[in-house]
CSV table of C-alpha atoms in Angstrom, one decimal:
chain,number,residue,atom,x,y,z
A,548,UNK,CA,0.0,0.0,0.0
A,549,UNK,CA,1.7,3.4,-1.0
A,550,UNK,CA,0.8,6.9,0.6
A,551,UNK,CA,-0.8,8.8,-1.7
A,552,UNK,CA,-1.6,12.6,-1.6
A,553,UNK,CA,-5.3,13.1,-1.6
A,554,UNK,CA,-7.1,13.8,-5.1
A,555,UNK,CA,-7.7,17.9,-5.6
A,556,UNK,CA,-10.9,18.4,-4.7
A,557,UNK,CA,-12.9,21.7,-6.9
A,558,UNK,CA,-13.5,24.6,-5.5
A,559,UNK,CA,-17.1,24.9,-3.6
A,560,UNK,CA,-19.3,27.4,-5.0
A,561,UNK,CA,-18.4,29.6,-1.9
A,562,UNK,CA,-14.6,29.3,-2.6
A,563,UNK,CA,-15.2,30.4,-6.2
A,564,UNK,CA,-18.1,33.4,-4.9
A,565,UNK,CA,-14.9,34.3,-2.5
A,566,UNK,CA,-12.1,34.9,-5.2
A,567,UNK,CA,-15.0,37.0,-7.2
A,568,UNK,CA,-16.1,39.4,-4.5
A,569,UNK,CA,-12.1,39.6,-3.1
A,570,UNK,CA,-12.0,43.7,-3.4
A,571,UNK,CA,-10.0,45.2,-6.3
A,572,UNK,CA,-10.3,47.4,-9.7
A,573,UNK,CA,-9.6,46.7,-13.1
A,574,UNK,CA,-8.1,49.3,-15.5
A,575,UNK,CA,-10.6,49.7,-18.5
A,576,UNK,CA,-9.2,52.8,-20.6
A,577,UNK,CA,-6.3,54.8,-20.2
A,578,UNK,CA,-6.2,58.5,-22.0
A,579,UNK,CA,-4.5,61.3,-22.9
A,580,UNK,CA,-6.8,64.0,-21.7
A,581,UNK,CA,-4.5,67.4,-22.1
A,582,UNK,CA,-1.4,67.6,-23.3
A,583,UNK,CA,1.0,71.1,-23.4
A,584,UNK,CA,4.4,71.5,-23.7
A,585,UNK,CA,5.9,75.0,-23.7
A,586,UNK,CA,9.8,75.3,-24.9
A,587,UNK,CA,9.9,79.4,-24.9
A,588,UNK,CA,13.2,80.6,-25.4
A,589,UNK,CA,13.8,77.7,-28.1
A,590,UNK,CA,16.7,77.5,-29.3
A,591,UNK,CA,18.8,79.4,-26.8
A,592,UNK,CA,17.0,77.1,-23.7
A,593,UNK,CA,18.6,73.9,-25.3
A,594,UNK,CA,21.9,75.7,-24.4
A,595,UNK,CA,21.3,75.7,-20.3
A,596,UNK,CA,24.5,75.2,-18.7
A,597,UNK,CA,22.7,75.6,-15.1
A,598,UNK,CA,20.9,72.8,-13.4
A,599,UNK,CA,17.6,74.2,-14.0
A,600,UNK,CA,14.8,74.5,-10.8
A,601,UNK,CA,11.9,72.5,-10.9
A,602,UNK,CA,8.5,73.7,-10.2
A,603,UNK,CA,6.1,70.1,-9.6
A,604,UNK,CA,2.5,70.3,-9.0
A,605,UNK,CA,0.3,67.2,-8.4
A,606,UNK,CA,-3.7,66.9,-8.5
A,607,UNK,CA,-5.6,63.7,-8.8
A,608,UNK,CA,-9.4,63.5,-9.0
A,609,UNK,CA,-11.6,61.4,-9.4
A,610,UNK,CA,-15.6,60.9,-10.0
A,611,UNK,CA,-18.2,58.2,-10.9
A,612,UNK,CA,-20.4,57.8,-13.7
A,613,UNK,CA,-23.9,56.8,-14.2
A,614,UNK,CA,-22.7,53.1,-15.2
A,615,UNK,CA,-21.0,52.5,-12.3
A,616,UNK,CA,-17.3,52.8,-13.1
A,617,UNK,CA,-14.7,55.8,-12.4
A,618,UNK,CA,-12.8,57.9,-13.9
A,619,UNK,CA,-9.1,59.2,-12.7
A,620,UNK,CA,-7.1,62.0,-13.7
A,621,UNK,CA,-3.9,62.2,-12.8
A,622,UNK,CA,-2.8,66.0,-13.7
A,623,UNK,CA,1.2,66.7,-13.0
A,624,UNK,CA,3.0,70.1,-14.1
A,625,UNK,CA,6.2,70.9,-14.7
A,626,UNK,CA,8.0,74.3,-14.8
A,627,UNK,CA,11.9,74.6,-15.4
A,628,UNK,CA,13.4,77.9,-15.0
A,629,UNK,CA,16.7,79.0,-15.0
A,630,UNK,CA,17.4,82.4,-13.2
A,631,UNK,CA,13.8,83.4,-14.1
A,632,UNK,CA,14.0,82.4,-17.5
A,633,UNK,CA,11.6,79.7,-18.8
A,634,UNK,CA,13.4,76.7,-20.1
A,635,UNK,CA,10.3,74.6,-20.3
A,636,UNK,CA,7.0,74.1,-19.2
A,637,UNK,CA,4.8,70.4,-19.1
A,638,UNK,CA,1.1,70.1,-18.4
A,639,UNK,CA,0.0,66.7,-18.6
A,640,UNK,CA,-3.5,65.5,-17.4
A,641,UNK,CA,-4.1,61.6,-18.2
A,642,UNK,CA,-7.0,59.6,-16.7
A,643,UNK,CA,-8.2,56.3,-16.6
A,644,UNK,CA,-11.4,54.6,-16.7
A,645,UNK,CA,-11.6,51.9,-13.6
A,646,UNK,CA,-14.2,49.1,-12.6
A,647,UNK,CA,-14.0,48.4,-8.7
A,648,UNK,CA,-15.2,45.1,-7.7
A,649,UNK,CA,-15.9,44.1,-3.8
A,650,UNK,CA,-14.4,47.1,-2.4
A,651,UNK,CA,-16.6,48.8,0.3
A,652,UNK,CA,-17.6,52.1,0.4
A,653,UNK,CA,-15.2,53.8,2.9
A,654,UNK,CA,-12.4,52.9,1.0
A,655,UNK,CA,-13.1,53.6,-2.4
A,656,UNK,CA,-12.1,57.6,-2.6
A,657,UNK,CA,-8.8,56.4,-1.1
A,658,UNK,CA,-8.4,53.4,-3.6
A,659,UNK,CA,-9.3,56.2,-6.2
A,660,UNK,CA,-7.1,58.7,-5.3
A,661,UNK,CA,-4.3,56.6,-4.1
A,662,UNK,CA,-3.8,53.0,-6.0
A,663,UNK,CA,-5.3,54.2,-9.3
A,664,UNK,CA,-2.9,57.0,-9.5
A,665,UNK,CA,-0.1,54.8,-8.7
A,666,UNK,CA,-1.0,52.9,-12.1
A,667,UNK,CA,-0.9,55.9,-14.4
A,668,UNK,CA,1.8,57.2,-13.4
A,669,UNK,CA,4.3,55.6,-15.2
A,670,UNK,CA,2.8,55.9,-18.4
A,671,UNK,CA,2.1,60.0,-17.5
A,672,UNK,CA,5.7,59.6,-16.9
A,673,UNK,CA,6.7,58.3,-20.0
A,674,UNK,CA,4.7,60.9,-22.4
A,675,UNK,CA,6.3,64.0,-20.1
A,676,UNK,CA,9.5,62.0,-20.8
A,677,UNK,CA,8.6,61.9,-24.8
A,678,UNK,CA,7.4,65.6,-25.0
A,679,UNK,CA,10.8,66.9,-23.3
A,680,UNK,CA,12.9,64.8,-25.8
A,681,UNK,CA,10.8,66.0,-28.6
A,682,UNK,CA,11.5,69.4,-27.6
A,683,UNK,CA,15.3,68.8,-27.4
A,684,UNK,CA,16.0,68.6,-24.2
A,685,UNK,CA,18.5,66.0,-23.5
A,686,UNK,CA,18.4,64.2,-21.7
A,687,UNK,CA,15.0,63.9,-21.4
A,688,UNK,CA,13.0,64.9,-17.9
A,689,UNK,CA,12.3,61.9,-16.0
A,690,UNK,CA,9.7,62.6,-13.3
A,691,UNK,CA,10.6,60.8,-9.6
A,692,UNK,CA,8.2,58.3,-8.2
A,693,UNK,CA,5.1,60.1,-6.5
A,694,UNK,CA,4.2,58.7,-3.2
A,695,UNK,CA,0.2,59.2,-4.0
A,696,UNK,CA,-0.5,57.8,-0.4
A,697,UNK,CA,1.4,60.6,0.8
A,698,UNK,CA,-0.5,63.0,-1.0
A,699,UNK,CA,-3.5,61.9,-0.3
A,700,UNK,CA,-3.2,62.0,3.5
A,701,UNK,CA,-1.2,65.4,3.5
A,702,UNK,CA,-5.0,66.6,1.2
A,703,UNK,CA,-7.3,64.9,4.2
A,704,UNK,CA,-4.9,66.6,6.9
A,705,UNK,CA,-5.3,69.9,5.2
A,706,UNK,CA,-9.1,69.5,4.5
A,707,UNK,CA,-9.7,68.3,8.3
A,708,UNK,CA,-7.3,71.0,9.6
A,709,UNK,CA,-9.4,73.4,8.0
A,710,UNK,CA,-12.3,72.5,8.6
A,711,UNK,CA,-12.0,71.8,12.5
A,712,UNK,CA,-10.3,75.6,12.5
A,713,UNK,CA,-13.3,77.0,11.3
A,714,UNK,CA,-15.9,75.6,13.9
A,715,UNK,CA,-15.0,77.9,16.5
């Protein structure tokens, strides 16, 4: 008589119900939504001996739609100056369309405004990366990581700072 490992079994109709309702989103569109790129001074800012100083802004927002999924934009701009010269300027804003599955209703603006960011950004990345190489800039800008988490709490701190300020 030899030991032998028990036959796999299928999963139950509650196992398989389980792995369908486990919470997450799925990424159904991804867009270019604006697109600017300023090069002013062209050709004398191709020239820029300087390290130049970065101005970075970040916004995400997000809404729902009537059918149930959400859209993201991720909006990131980019200033360069030089001894208050322009030497560039980037104003990308590129959104997604997302499903969320399972996920309860406290934690989807966070989810929104945190994760969903998190996988735009490199592709948001890439096209600032593009448009600064097509303008001549070598080499090309390449944005840091964005900690969106961070972001996002630093936005709730500010909102609930100023909001408990004002009930006085």
């Amino acid at each position: 008589m030899t030991d032998a490992a028990p036959a796999p079994t299928a999963p139950t109709g509650a196992e398989v119900n389980a792995q369908v309702a486990a919470p997450g989103f799925r990424i159904l569109a991804q867009y270019v939504r604006d697109l600017s790129f300023e090069n002013p001074r062209a050709p004398e800012s191709l020239r820029v001996e300087a390290k130049p100083a970065i101005d970075l802004g970040v916004e995400m927002n997000a809404q729902g739609r009537p059918d149930g999924l959400f859209e993201v934009d991720l909006k990131l701009s980019i200033k360069a100056t030089t001894d208050q010269n322009a030497v560039f300027a980037v104003e990308l804003v590129y959104g997604g369309l997302f499903a969320l599955q399972g996920v309860q209703e406290h934690d989807i603006e966070p989810l929104l405004l945190t994760e969903c960011p998190r996988y735009l950004f490199p592709y948001a990345r890439e096209i600032i990366s593009r448009a600064t190489a097509d303008g001549g800039f070598y080499p090309p800008f390449m944005l840091d990581p964005i900690d969106f988490a961070s972001i996002y709490a630093q936005r709730k701190q500010q909102i609930g700072g100023t909001a408990g300020s004002g009930q006085a």
